[in-house]
Amino acid sequence: MIAFIKGTVDSLSEGKMILESHGIGYELNIPASMFDAGVREGEELKIYTHMSVREDGISLFGFLSREDLEIYRMLIGVSGIGPKAALAVLSTLTADNLRFAVLSEDVQAIAKTPGIGKKTAQKLILELKDKLKLEDALENAANAVQNTADTSAGMANEMTGEAVQ
């Protein structure tokens, strides 16, 4: 099993990434959220992976955080949700938005995912409701707000320093 790969982004395309590490190019299936996170070619990254072995092939799925990987693994544990469908869910909803949707039983938000209908969304909610915690989503949101505040404060201090000089 490959837990993570640290390397340089060689190329990006819709739902795929080639990550070069020590002369080997790994093709990873990735959620659309990676594009929203600003991942660019030539950038050095640590990608957490899940290897899917099936009779028709072996696939690697890559995620920017352990949290996204854990949510992905929970999703593929739901009967009727395969690796591609789970990736589609994480392409449509962030891990936190999925948590909120599951905990608030928002079938419509989950059913917006291509290939996921109302019944599958209801099954997903039913199976994941006990596994997800609202506290985790709230903690992540609070951390994001704090990081944004720290970044803003750092920029303000930098501008003040430039003005003083």
Coordinates of C-alpha atoms in Angstrom, one line a residue:
M1 CA 0.0 0.0 0.0
I2 CA 1.2 3.5 -0.8
A3 CA 0.3 5.9 2.1
F4 CA 1.6 9.1 0.5
I5 CA 3.8 10.4 -2.3
K6 CA 6.0 13.5 -1.9
G7 CA 7.0 14.9 -5.3
T8 CA 6.6 17.6 -8.0
V9 CA 3.4 18.1 -10.0
D10 CA 4.4 17.2 -13.5
S11 CA 1.0 17.7 -15.1
L12 CA -2.6 18.4 -14.2
S13 CA -5.8 17.7 -16.2
E14 CA -9.4 17.2 -15.5
G15 CA -9.5 14.7 -12.6
K16 CA -5.9 13.5 -13.1
M17 CA -2.4 14.5 -11.8
I18 CA 1.0 13.1 -12.7
L19 CA 3.2 13.5 -9.6
E20 CA 6.9 12.9 -10.2
S21 CA 8.9 11.4 -7.3
H22 CA 12.5 10.2 -7.6
G23 CA 12.2 9.7 -11.4
I24 CA 8.8 7.9 -11.3
G25 CA 5.6 9.6 -12.5
Y26 CA 2.6 8.5 -10.5
E27 CA -0.8 9.0 -12.2
L28 CA -3.4 10.0 -9.5
N29 CA -7.1 10.4 -9.7
I30 CA -7.9 13.6 -7.9
P31 CA -10.9 15.6 -6.8
A32 CA -11.7 18.9 -8.5
S33 CA -11.1 20.6 -5.1
M34 CA -7.4 20.3 -5.8
F35 CA -7.8 22.9 -8.6
D36 CA -9.7 25.1 -6.2
A37 CA -6.9 24.8 -3.6
G38 CA -4.5 26.3 -6.2
V39 CA -2.4 23.3 -7.0
R40 CA -0.1 24.2 -10.0
E41 CA 2.3 22.3 -12.2
G42 CA 5.9 22.5 -10.9
E43 CA 4.7 22.7 -7.3
E44 CA 6.2 20.3 -4.7
L45 CA 3.4 18.5 -2.7
K46 CA 2.8 15.6 -0.3
I47 CA -0.2 13.7 -1.6
Y48 CA -2.0 11.2 0.6
T49 CA -3.1 8.2 -1.5
H50 CA -5.6 5.3 -1.6
M51 CA -4.8 2.4 -3.9
S52 CA -7.8 0.7 -5.5
V53 CA -7.1 -2.8 -6.8
R54 CA -9.7 -4.4 -9.0
E55 CA -9.7 -7.2 -11.5
D56 CA -9.6 -4.6 -14.4
G57 CA -6.7 -2.5 -13.0
I58 CA -5.0 -0.7 -10.2
S59 CA -5.7 3.0 -9.6
L60 CA -4.2 5.6 -7.2
F61 CA -6.4 8.3 -5.7
G62 CA -4.7 11.4 -4.3
F63 CA -5.7 13.9 -1.7
L64 CA -4.1 17.0 -0.2
S65 CA -5.0 16.1 3.4
R66 CA -5.4 13.1 5.6
E67 CA -8.9 14.3 6.4
D68 CA -10.0 14.2 2.8
L69 CA -8.5 10.7 2.5
E70 CA -10.4 9.5 5.6
I71 CA -13.6 10.9 4.3
Y72 CA -13.0 9.2 0.9
R73 CA -12.4 5.9 2.7
M74 CA -15.7 6.3 4.6
L75 CA -17.5 7.0 1.3
I76 CA -16.2 3.9 -0.4
G77 CA -17.3 1.9 2.6
V78 CA -20.9 2.8 1.8
S79 CA -22.5 0.1 -0.3
G80 CA -23.2 1.3 -3.8
I81 CA -20.4 4.0 -3.7
G82 CA -17.3 3.0 -5.6
P83 CA -14.0 4.8 -5.9
K84 CA -15.1 7.1 -8.8
A85 CA -18.4 8.0 -7.2
A86 CA -16.6 8.8 -3.9
L87 CA -14.2 11.0 -5.8
A88 CA -17.2 12.7 -7.5
V89 CA -18.7 13.5 -4.1
L90 CA -15.5 15.0 -2.9
S91 CA -15.2 17.0 -6.2
T92 CA -18.7 18.4 -5.5
L93 CA -18.5 19.0 -1.8
T94 CA -15.6 19.7 0.5
A95 CA -15.0 17.3 3.4
D96 CA -16.6 19.9 5.8
N97 CA -19.5 20.6 3.5
L98 CA -20.1 16.8 3.2
R99 CA -20.0 16.5 7.0
F100 CA -22.6 19.3 7.4
A101 CA -24.8 17.8 4.7
V102 CA -24.7 14.3 6.3
L103 CA -25.3 15.6 9.8
S104 CA -28.1 17.9 8.7
E105 CA -29.5 15.2 6.4
D106 CA -29.3 17.5 3.4
V107 CA -30.1 15.0 0.6
Q108 CA -30.3 17.7 -2.0
A109 CA -26.7 18.9 -1.4
I110 CA -25.3 15.3 -1.8
A111 CA -27.6 14.5 -4.7
K112 CA -26.0 17.4 -6.7
T113 CA -23.1 15.1 -7.3
P114 CA -23.1 13.6 -10.8
G115 CA -24.0 9.9 -10.6
I116 CA -25.5 10.2 -7.1
G117 CA -29.3 10.1 -6.9
K118 CA -31.7 10.9 -4.1
K119 CA -31.8 7.2 -2.9
T120 CA -28.0 6.8 -2.9
A121 CA -27.7 10.1 -1.1
Q122 CA -30.2 8.9 1.6
K123 CA -28.2 5.7 2.0
L124 CA -25.0 7.6 2.3
I125 CA -26.5 9.8 5.0
L126 CA -27.8 6.8 6.9
E127 CA -24.5 4.9 6.9
L128 CA -22.2 7.9 7.6
K129 CA -24.3 9.8 10.2
D130 CA -22.9 7.9 13.1
K131 CA -19.3 8.0 11.8
L132 CA -19.0 11.8 11.3
K133 CA -18.7 14.4 14.0
L134 CA -20.0 18.0 13.9
E135 CA -17.2 19.0 16.2
D136 CA -14.6 18.1 13.6
A137 CA -16.2 20.3 11.0
L138 CA -16.6 23.2 13.4
E139 CA -13.0 22.9 14.5
N140 CA -11.8 22.9 10.9
A141 CA -13.9 26.0 10.2
A142 CA -12.5 27.7 13.3
N143 CA -8.9 26.9 12.3
A144 CA -9.5 28.2 8.7
V145 CA -10.8 31.5 10.2
Q146 CA -7.8 31.7 12.5
N147 CA -5.4 31.0 9.7
T148 CA -7.0 33.8 7.6
A149 CA -6.8 36.2 10.5
D150 CA -3.1 35.3 11.1
T151 CA -2.4 35.8 7.4
S152 CA -4.1 39.2 7.4
A153 CA -2.3 40.3 10.5
G154 CA 1.0 39.2 9.0
M155 CA 0.3 41.2 5.8
A156 CA -0.6 44.3 7.9
N157 CA 2.7 44.0 9.9
E158 CA 4.6 43.6 6.7
M159 CA 3.0 46.7 5.2
T160 CA 3.7 48.7 8.5
G161 CA 7.3 47.6 8.4
E162 CA 7.6 48.8 4.8
A163 CA 6.0 52.1 5.7
V164 CA 8.4 52.6 8.6
Q165 CA 11.4 51.9 6.4

